[in-house]
XYZ file of C-alpha atoms in Angstrom:
658
model
C 10.073 -33.408 15.484
C 6.873 -32.688 15.230
C 5.426 -28.498 15.321
C 3.728 -28.859 18.029
C 6.920 -27.992 19.794
C 10.172 -27.110 18.450
C 9.839 -25.825 14.401
C 10.941 -28.492 11.868
C 14.138 -26.186 10.897
C 16.954 -23.719 12.674
C 14.549 -20.064 12.583
C 17.152 -18.492 11.916
C 18.542 -20.245 8.543
C 15.584 -17.719 5.934
C 16.131 -16.540 2.731
C 14.741 -14.147 1.015
C 13.642 -14.567 -2.670
C 15.150 -13.124 -5.531
C 14.353 -9.804 -6.235
C 13.559 -8.854 -10.109
C 16.656 -6.966 -11.214
C 14.292 -3.479 -11.402
C 12.667 -3.718 -8.721
C 16.262 -3.985 -6.894
C 17.496 -0.707 -8.412
C 13.976 1.462 -7.439
C 14.161 0.286 -3.729
C 18.006 0.452 -3.205
C 18.739 1.708 -0.219
C 15.916 1.379 1.586
C 15.818 0.010 5.130
C 14.655 -3.451 5.194
C 12.348 -2.731 8.019
C 10.586 -0.248 9.730
C 12.201 2.179 12.528
C 12.324 5.250 13.361
C 13.472 6.473 9.179
C 14.449 10.411 8.728
C 15.123 10.391 5.100
C 17.735 9.898 3.264
C 18.623 13.452 3.590
C 17.587 13.842 6.674
C 21.162 13.073 8.373
C 24.800 12.468 7.657
C 25.130 8.914 6.063
C 28.196 6.857 7.300
C 30.388 8.412 4.583
C 29.446 11.943 4.901
C 31.642 14.029 6.849
C 30.842 17.153 8.620
C 30.941 21.086 7.138
C 31.013 24.434 8.247
C 27.926 26.135 9.033
C 28.972 28.973 6.319
C 29.390 26.010 4.065
C 25.665 24.519 5.630
C 24.147 27.940 4.769
C 24.609 27.668 0.994
C 22.704 24.631 0.993
C 19.586 26.026 2.475
C 20.927 29.026 0.936
C 19.930 27.791 -3.122
C 16.264 28.371 -1.728
C 16.320 30.917 -0.004
C 18.609 33.445 -1.994
C 17.371 31.842 -5.365
C 14.250 34.056 -4.759
C 16.086 37.068 -5.932
C 15.828 35.470 -9.538
C 12.113 36.266 -9.225
C 11.133 38.214 -5.610
C 11.624 41.709 -6.973
C 9.819 41.308 -9.870
C 6.654 39.780 -8.325
C 7.171 42.819 -5.565
C 6.601 45.513 -7.743
C 4.029 43.836 -9.693
C 1.924 42.604 -5.806
C 2.791 46.340 -3.986
C 3.742 48.891 -7.314
C 4.998 51.975 -6.435
C 4.899 50.837 -2.248
C 7.064 47.903 -3.068
C 10.482 49.113 -1.113
C 8.440 50.218 2.552
C 6.898 46.852 1.842
C 10.385 45.231 1.943
C 11.344 47.182 4.877
C 8.486 45.413 6.707
C 8.809 42.114 5.415
C 12.775 42.501 6.266
C 11.242 43.919 10.043
C 9.332 40.748 10.451
C 12.255 38.682 9.191
C 14.978 39.493 11.289
C 12.436 40.169 14.714
C 9.878 37.584 13.816
C 11.204 35.053 12.068
C 14.894 34.300 12.878
C 14.350 34.395 16.646
C 11.330 31.660 16.049
C 12.955 29.685 13.926
C 16.906 30.112 16.347
C 14.535 28.577 18.859
C 13.165 25.934 17.232
C 17.129 24.665 16.175
C 17.686 24.863 20.295
C 14.686 22.691 20.418
C 15.061 19.972 18.012
C 17.882 20.244 16.914
C 18.523 16.835 15.035
C 16.754 18.174 11.944
C 13.334 17.227 12.116
C 11.906 21.057 12.352
C 9.007 22.552 13.718
C 7.305 20.040 12.639
C 7.911 17.103 14.544
C 7.852 20.060 17.936
C 3.898 20.346 17.686
C 3.970 16.703 17.244
C 5.311 15.996 20.540
C 3.370 18.906 21.663
C 0.038 17.451 20.711
C 0.311 13.919 20.477
C -2.114 11.042 19.955
C -4.196 11.189 16.926
C -4.742 14.865 16.900
C -1.078 14.794 16.045
C -0.933 12.839 13.555
C -3.775 14.838 12.263
C -2.553 17.630 12.559
C 1.108 16.921 10.936
C -1.530 15.546 8.416
C -2.478 19.091 6.921
C 0.644 20.801 7.458
C 2.488 17.782 5.867
C 0.244 18.993 3.151
C 1.179 22.397 3.194
C 4.896 21.760 3.506
C 4.439 19.731 0.272
C 3.004 22.982 -1.594
C 6.281 25.270 -0.722
C 8.901 22.126 -2.015
C 7.049 20.978 -5.223
C 5.684 25.523 -6.056
C 9.379 25.466 -5.257
C 10.617 23.119 -7.489
C 7.698 24.190 -10.224
C 8.616 28.183 -10.241
C 11.957 27.634 -9.997
C 12.619 25.684 -12.639
C 9.683 28.049 -14.351
C 11.324 30.744 -13.660
C 14.463 28.824 -15.019
C 13.179 29.147 -18.407
C 12.225 32.812 -18.112
C 16.082 33.971 -18.250
C 16.479 31.378 -20.921
C 13.844 32.491 -23.669
C 14.572 35.862 -22.568
C 18.354 35.881 -23.553
C 19.768 37.527 -26.204
C 21.454 34.882 -27.120
C 19.339 32.281 -27.417
C 17.069 31.057 -30.677
C 13.718 31.833 -31.934
C 12.967 28.475 -32.062
C 12.935 28.623 -27.977
C 11.060 31.258 -27.725
C 7.103 30.158 -26.989
C 8.797 27.027 -25.320
C 8.383 27.738 -21.202
C 6.099 25.154 -20.499
C 8.164 22.471 -22.202
C 11.632 23.991 -21.272
C 10.631 24.160 -17.525
C 9.287 19.799 -17.755
C 13.032 19.326 -19.882
C 14.205 21.021 -16.457
C 12.839 18.859 -14.052
C 12.955 16.022 -15.806
C 15.611 16.248 -15.861
C 15.992 16.979 -12.134
C 14.430 13.507 -11.436
C 16.650 11.888 -13.276
C 20.398 12.879 -11.139
C 17.929 11.995 -8.295
C 17.512 8.286 -9.243
C 21.097 8.306 -10.476
C 21.954 9.528 -6.699
C 23.025 12.377 -5.140
C 25.996 13.705 -4.231
C 28.299 16.338 -3.454
C 25.302 18.823 -2.179
C 27.713 21.424 -0.265
C 30.131 21.843 -2.482
C 27.896 22.109 -5.951
C 26.284 24.905 -3.220
C 28.925 26.769 -2.071
C 30.664 27.374 -5.278
C 27.203 28.032 -6.992
C 25.566 30.546 -4.573
C 29.368 32.143 -4.287
C 29.020 33.210 -8.222
C 25.354 34.245 -7.785
C 25.573 36.416 -4.966
C 29.230 38.236 -6.206
C 26.711 38.409 -9.787
C 24.232 40.286 -8.011
C 26.760 42.357 -5.740
C 27.613 43.668 -9.072
C 23.879 44.324 -10.808
C 23.088 45.351 -7.214
C 26.158 48.286 -6.967
C 25.799 49.389 -10.500
C 22.029 50.104 -10.217
C 22.630 52.346 -6.881
C 25.887 54.191 -9.244
C 23.106 54.693 -11.238
C 20.502 56.034 -8.899
C 22.910 58.272 -7.362
C 24.366 59.444 -10.942
C 20.724 59.966 -12.512
C 18.158 61.160 -9.248
C 15.766 61.458 -11.828
C 14.883 58.073 -11.726
C 13.960 58.071 -7.809
C 12.545 61.385 -8.469
C 10.060 59.924 -10.469
C 8.868 57.339 -8.312
C 8.582 59.794 -4.986
C 6.944 61.927 -7.385
C 4.169 59.404 -8.322
C 3.925 57.796 -4.913
C 2.718 60.669 -2.702
C 0.619 61.436 -5.777
C -0.898 58.479 -5.592
C -1.086 57.565 -2.051
C -0.667 61.293 -0.094
C 0.463 60.689 3.396
C 3.484 58.750 4.139
C 0.913 57.447 7.624
C -1.149 56.293 4.627
C 1.779 54.457 2.612
C 2.839 52.986 5.785
C -0.237 51.740 6.828
C -0.784 50.524 2.859
C 2.654 48.432 2.757
C 1.491 46.897 6.054
C -1.387 45.762 4.129
C 0.832 44.539 1.377
C 3.702 42.687 2.174
C 1.665 39.626 2.803
C 2.236 38.907 -0.868
C 6.061 39.480 -0.518
C 5.906 36.474 1.870
C 7.726 34.874 -0.706
C 11.398 36.312 0.388
C 10.456 34.707 3.502
C 11.332 31.146 2.154
C 14.509 29.181 3.576
C 14.531 29.171 7.473
C 12.519 25.961 6.919
C 15.077 24.423 5.248
C 17.920 25.503 7.273
C 16.843 23.801 10.600
C 16.367 21.011 8.094
C 19.727 20.939 7.295
C 20.725 21.004 11.235
C 22.706 17.590 10.943
C 24.553 18.572 8.000
C 27.212 21.361 10.543
C 29.988 20.220 12.486
C 30.236 20.984 16.104
C 32.400 20.839 18.267
C 34.624 18.325 19.682
C 32.424 18.009 22.881
C 29.134 18.319 21.105
C 27.185 15.161 22.644
C 23.498 13.857 21.377
C 21.940 15.154 23.383
C 23.523 18.620 23.340
C 24.971 19.694 20.606
C 26.187 22.490 21.985
C 28.503 23.659 18.851
C 26.136 21.676 16.024
C 22.960 24.786 17.484
C 25.742 27.251 17.635
C 26.691 27.132 14.210
C 22.889 26.293 13.157
C 22.002 30.185 14.827
C 25.461 31.602 12.804
C 23.666 30.140 9.262
C 20.061 31.706 10.141
C 21.504 35.649 11.765
C 24.022 35.377 8.535
C 21.890 33.679 5.460
C 19.064 36.428 6.883
C 20.801 39.918 6.828
C 22.044 38.725 3.973
C 19.066 38.094 1.665
C 17.444 41.720 4.289
C 19.888 43.808 2.995
C 19.541 42.458 -0.907
C 15.709 42.609 -0.739
C 15.865 46.066 0.707
C 18.578 47.393 -2.438
C 16.676 44.893 -5.163
C 13.290 46.543 -4.831
C 14.612 50.198 -4.707
C 16.288 49.613 -7.931
C 13.999 47.526 -9.692
C 10.693 49.917 -9.368
C 12.515 52.756 -9.597
C 14.689 51.193 -12.701
C 12.224 49.876 -14.353
C 9.107 50.678 -16.596
C 6.449 49.383 -14.838
C 4.500 47.997 -18.594
C 8.016 45.795 -18.481
C 7.182 43.955 -14.846
C 3.705 42.554 -16.697
C 3.255 39.221 -18.819
C 5.166 38.925 -21.764
C 7.700 41.832 -20.774
C 10.906 41.949 -20.157
C 11.185 41.949 -16.775
C 8.749 39.523 -15.774
C 9.861 37.452 -13.392
C 13.595 38.292 -13.867
C 13.672 41.915 -13.203
C 17.683 42.064 -11.550
C 18.414 40.133 -15.190
C 16.494 42.770 -17.188
C 19.352 45.686 -14.758
C 22.150 43.072 -15.198
C 21.642 42.729 -19.697
C 20.484 47.003 -19.835
C 23.749 48.522 -17.436
C 26.068 45.107 -18.247
C 25.220 44.494 -21.180
C 24.189 41.632 -23.127
C 27.533 39.701 -21.837
C 27.224 39.851 -18.140
C 23.836 39.738 -18.230
C 24.029 35.823 -19.761
C 27.076 34.754 -17.211
C 24.192 35.973 -15.057
C 20.808 34.172 -16.765
C 23.816 31.123 -16.628
C 23.934 31.654 -13.016
C 20.791 32.483 -12.337
C 19.375 29.320 -14.174
C 21.768 27.020 -12.789
C 20.776 28.443 -8.451
C 17.186 27.751 -9.710
C 17.308 24.665 -10.816
C 19.428 23.616 -7.898
C 16.939 25.266 -5.027
C 14.641 22.587 -6.937
C 17.493 20.387 -6.144
C 17.332 21.093 -2.689
C 12.641 21.315 -2.538
C 13.244 17.657 -3.951
C 15.537 16.767 -1.457
C 13.668 18.643 1.590
C 10.316 15.996 -0.158
C 12.628 12.809 0.317
C 13.682 13.948 3.679
C 10.171 14.829 5.052
C 8.047 12.304 3.237
C 10.054 9.021 5.003
C 10.614 10.652 8.693
C 7.088 10.299 8.991
C 4.671 8.869 6.842
C 6.140 5.282 6.524
C 6.420 5.628 10.923
C 2.067 6.422 11.450
C 1.928 3.399 8.819
C 0.839 6.220 6.382
C 2.293 5.366 3.280
C 3.588 2.145 1.439
C 6.840 0.501 2.060
C 8.238 1.985 -0.612
C 7.959 5.694 0.264
C 11.223 5.216 2.244
C 13.141 4.493 -1.053
C 13.866 7.567 -2.870
C 13.687 6.531 -6.352
C 10.553 5.531 -5.984
C 9.608 8.902 -4.320
C 11.452 10.959 -7.098
C 9.395 9.462 -9.624
C 6.498 10.086 -7.897
C 7.340 13.749 -6.703
C 9.050 14.800 -10.687
C 5.092 13.440 -12.223
C 3.623 16.089 -9.408
C 5.759 18.532 -10.654
C 5.141 17.825 -14.008
C 1.149 18.408 -13.257
C 1.649 21.414 -11.564
C 3.490 22.921 -14.269
C 1.125 22.225 -16.914
C -1.607 23.946 -15.094
C -0.145 27.451 -13.649
C 1.573 26.886 -17.668
C 4.846 27.694 -16.454
C 3.758 30.926 -15.249
C 6.095 32.300 -12.336
C 3.305 34.786 -10.964
C 0.254 32.456 -10.700
C 2.357 29.931 -8.114
C 3.552 33.271 -6.396
C 0.620 32.796 -4.277
C 0.623 29.254 -3.789
C 4.575 29.124 -2.610
C 3.721 31.994 -0.755
C 1.216 30.341 1.558
C 3.016 27.178 2.127
C 6.227 29.037 3.711
C 3.428 30.776 5.533
C 2.139 28.515 6.635
C 4.711 26.447 8.180
C 6.212 29.908 9.402
C 3.479 30.163 11.659
C 3.353 27.019 12.678
C 7.456 27.094 13.516
C 6.204 30.195 15.465
C 2.864 28.160 17.812
C 5.319 25.720 18.455
C 8.364 28.402 19.669
C 4.984 29.708 21.991
C 4.131 26.828 23.187
C 7.015 25.171 24.066
C 7.813 28.648 25.932
C 4.722 28.389 27.628
C 5.153 25.024 29.125
C 8.667 26.128 30.390
C 6.944 29.099 32.112
C 8.674 31.585 29.995
C 6.290 34.590 30.126
C 7.710 37.159 28.745
C 8.793 34.866 25.586
C 5.519 33.638 25.690
C 4.032 36.824 25.229
C 6.953 37.722 22.948
C 6.428 35.290 20.212
C 2.475 34.932 20.928
C 2.660 38.422 18.840
C 4.684 36.891 16.397
C 2.690 34.358 16.115
C -0.677 36.829 15.087
C 2.052 38.123 13.146
C 2.746 35.677 10.870
C -1.068 34.666 11.296
C -2.252 37.881 9.829
C -0.040 37.721 7.072
C -1.506 34.199 6.701
C -4.708 34.596 6.514
C -4.111 38.252 4.366
C -2.408 36.057 1.315
C -4.670 33.040 1.210
C -8.015 35.772 1.193
C -6.153 37.851 -1.718
C -4.047 34.829 -3.875
C -6.476 31.597 -2.505
C -4.473 29.371 -5.157
C -2.433 28.242 -2.595
C -4.895 27.400 -0.175
C -6.578 25.408 -3.165
C -3.837 23.266 -3.524
C -2.117 22.499 -0.084
C -6.069 21.255 0.660
C -5.489 19.062 -2.902
C -2.147 17.961 -0.820
C -3.411 17.324 2.346
C -6.227 15.354 1.041
C -5.125 13.660 -0.817
C -2.234 12.971 2.023
C -4.668 11.962 4.315
C -6.941 8.807 2.203
C -3.200 7.425 0.909
C -2.716 7.996 4.913
C -5.386 5.565 5.777
C -5.667 3.978 2.386
C -2.198 2.768 3.405
C -2.960 1.623 7.027
C -5.424 0.362 7.649
C -3.324 -1.301 3.855
C -0.831 -2.489 6.620
C -2.856 -3.113 9.204
C -1.698 -6.682 9.319
C 2.300 -5.650 9.276
C 4.991 -6.718 11.859
C 5.394 -3.845 13.551
C 7.454 -3.935 16.190
C 11.449 -2.284 15.130
C 12.845 -4.310 18.015
C 11.700 -7.173 20.632
C 13.874 -7.158 23.708
C 13.697 -9.663 26.810
C 13.838 -7.806 30.520
C 16.173 -10.645 32.563
C 13.271 -11.879 34.468
C 11.254 -12.191 30.633
C 14.643 -14.206 30.063
C 14.628 -16.570 33.029
C 11.158 -17.213 32.827
C 12.027 -18.460 28.963
C 14.914 -20.596 30.076
C 12.817 -22.598 32.351
C 10.949 -24.381 29.477
C 13.384 -27.337 28.713
C 10.978 -28.611 25.703
C 8.133 -27.220 24.013
C 5.632 -26.084 23.326
C 6.271 -22.103 25.037
C 2.324 -21.784 26.133
C 0.962 -18.686 27.015
C -2.427 -17.376 28.132
C -3.370 -13.790 26.489
C -4.803 -11.889 29.051
C -6.199 -8.336 28.827
C -4.406 -5.536 31.629
C -7.332 -4.266 33.005
C -8.084 -6.609 35.764
C -5.394 -7.904 37.838
C -6.582 -9.533 40.228
C -5.865 -13.094 41.830
C -9.066 -14.509 40.468
C -9.193 -13.050 37.082
C -5.716 -14.480 36.571
C -6.851 -18.083 37.847
C -10.443 -17.695 35.959
C -8.222 -17.113 32.893
C -5.892 -20.111 34.138
C -9.046 -22.953 34.548
C -10.392 -22.162 31.565
C -8.035 -22.146 28.511
C -7.319 -25.277 30.510
C -10.705 -26.782 29.888
C -10.999 -25.291 26.596
C -7.902 -26.543 25.338
C -7.421 -30.041 27.416
C -4.023 -28.286 28.912
C -2.009 -31.210 31.308
C -2.658 -30.145 34.562
C 1.043 -29.665 35.054
C 2.040 -27.665 31.897
C 4.789 -24.067 32.593
C 2.380 -21.717 31.334
C 2.729 -17.555 30.851
C 0.658 -14.866 30.937
C 0.882 -12.177 28.577
C -0.261 -8.603 28.226
C -0.087 -6.217 26.223
C -0.829 -2.486 27.043
C -1.834 0.069 25.063
C -0.149 3.724 25.342
C -1.237 5.904 22.053
C -2.944 3.290 18.973
C -1.733 5.881 16.575
C 1.666 5.281 16.801
C 2.420 2.963 13.904
C 6.028 1.659 14.746
C 7.348 0.447 17.814
C 9.953 -1.124 19.878
C 8.980 -3.783 21.779
C 10.663 -4.216 25.938
C 8.914 -7.358 27.226
C 9.162 -7.270 31.141
C 9.120 -10.796 33.424
C 6.965 -10.535 36.205
C 5.436 -12.368 39.015
C 2.610 -11.781 40.083
C 0.178 -13.470 42.666
C 2.220 -16.587 42.228
C 1.910 -16.540 37.918
C 4.236 -15.902 35.764
C 3.751 -12.859 32.818
C 5.272 -11.321 30.056
C 4.265 -7.539 30.089
C 4.442 -5.354 27.326
C 3.528 -1.437 26.582
C 2.714 -0.771 22.557
C 0.072 0.806 20.233
C -1.473 -2.098 19.485
C -2.073 -5.883 21.066
C -2.264 -7.921 17.662
C 0.453 -6.464 15.798
C 2.662 -6.955 19.637
C 1.253 -10.492 20.729
C 2.150 -11.456 16.594
C 6.472 -9.950 16.673
C 6.252 -11.570 20.304
C 5.668 -15.696 18.846
C 7.611 -15.341 16.049
C 10.758 -13.433 18.748
C 9.996 -16.063 21.124
C 10.255 -19.009 18.272
C 13.695 -17.899 16.980
C 14.964 -17.057 20.069
C 14.221 -20.013 21.792
C 13.923 -22.891 18.890
C 10.863 -24.017 20.684
C 7.241 -23.382 18.825
C 5.133 -21.041 20.778
C 1.296 -21.395 21.293
C -0.699 -18.668 22.705
C -4.066 -19.001 23.887
C -7.394 -16.973 23.137
C -10.718 -15.761 24.187
C -13.065 -15.176 21.227
C -14.026 -11.918 21.379
C -17.710 -10.494 22.153
C -19.147 -7.551 20.084
C -19.684 -7.034 16.374
C -16.913 -7.779 14.149
C -17.127 -4.937 12.277
C -17.022 -2.599 15.331
C -14.076 -4.767 16.704
C -12.276 -4.374 13.487
C -12.700 -0.442 13.704
C -11.779 -0.633 17.308
C -8.571 -2.497 15.857
C -7.818 -0.126 13.276
C -8.279 2.980 15.828
C -7.641 1.662 18.801
C -5.068 -1.279 18.595
C -7.676 -3.988 20.340
C -10.565 -6.339 18.831
C -10.649 -8.514 16.804
C -7.304 -9.707 19.016
C -6.991 -13.677 18.264
C -8.095 -13.392 14.176
C -6.551 -10.681 13.864
C -2.386 -11.998 15.630
C -3.588 -15.187 13.159
C -3.815 -13.207 10.477
C -0.760 -11.547 11.461
C 1.416 -14.256 11.472
C 0.261 -15.698 8.743
C 1.662 -12.873 6.591
C 4.407 -12.279 8.363
C 5.359 -16.212 7.982
C 3.432 -18.465 5.186
C 5.053 -22.172 6.095
C 2.482 -23.045 8.305
C 4.552 -25.415 9.835
C 6.378 -22.723 11.271
C 4.096 -20.195 12.282
C 3.003 -20.274 15.874
C 0.244 -21.810 16.924
C -3.346 -19.359 17.450
C -5.498 -21.276 19.796
C -9.275 -19.445 20.460
C -11.888 -21.119 22.891
């Protein structure tokens, strides 16, 4: 039978070539087709059981609470004697700024998309895509520096332990690289039961920190000389309390490390058990559980931050905070060894190393959730970016490079970490401000606007003081944009449809075709008058020698948002001026036509033929219009998409141009 009317074999009987063993292992778990990907850790899989909010709090807490391992030391170096006052301001910003913002994010982005998705919805088309790419650069800075800084601080706790052999001293970079490699290996093997591990680590770590805090405060009460000496030095240095407050307002952005964890808190929302009456569109129980998670974590962390900042600045000599000092990056561990002995101190070190390493695991999971959620959907990442293992190798390699550049120094990475955290929080505050404004909630708009201004000031102040964060984020942004647009161009000739559906009228049109081929005339939907259809039909018959009695359908693609890459296609059958029309809304014309042609072939067993006129204008300009606006060189691009999707010529739908 000729391929003009039907494919020579059942088109549903198609076998994929065998994938080599290593490649199959590397891409294991990657979705077969394109679609709305939320990432491997974004939603619970079919074997996952949602957990109570306090257990999930421990999962996000390995990032948030683990900052106690290095935050007090960094605060002491950054703010000096004003560390406790600056920390109080940080806590106020946490409880009355970050917490209300992210409670709102949890309410409006309850599927775990976070504040980036809110801004994406508020800023559609290419503007939104470019803005998301920039935010992804800062998010990558946040998560990558979390991995490298946590591993570096874990190695600092290891080498400073008195029971560790002298051979480990001076090997902090090597130890950090080993910890990052171990993290990568865990994710290559598959990371399960993360919540249960997090509950144990966070529970033990918080108890040990509580012991250190109670003992440290006890020493301050029994030996008030430390507090008196601190206050005397503070008043001698700054004098007026109002001056102290003013300077604290200026220096508190340096302490912004203590704000981390909120973005992760909303990202893990799908892991939280809701109520039996929860629905997909209104999960009231899940939202309530997330609010409890965020509030409880913020209160616990605020109490620890105030207590530890006061203890460390009064009980530890200033010289010990400097590079090479015993409290450098490990202030609480220093106090644990000093007041409770090396035995307890070693237990504390082991717990700190474990939770810091697991904080890197939380950051890795965040990256593996974030990248597949956006870039493949934008067509701005290779297809393998949906798989866990290739991304794990990429992120591990980047972690090695960052560790080498910063020489595994905790203080040197603090600015970059704070920048990533603050930009994400600022974007979240702006997102909820815009949301409140659109919903005409005037009081909330002003309140969230003020919080946005505070975060914006904090971000700018931190960036001016420590520009490393902006530099690193800029590198990430430039790399993401270059790779994204190169990938978009490379993937331009892929089939983009995640699903093709025909309505009842369209199915009736096809049912009237007893024998092939299926003849379709591509028609631009800008002109819908009867004369245009009639002229198009006359031209197609004359240019392609179509029989007068041939049954012909028109097909029209209405381009909505050309910045989107993947999309479900809903094909509607319409009778217009007596002509039969298949209409579909999509993000581009050629790829959509190719997907529909292949679907019609598979669904009916008849061979589709589509008829075009040559596109007028410069081919280079038309190709550019296709890349950015989904139009332009329609006929040749449609044929190229079909060629890549169906390598067998005899089974490929026909493209005619006249």
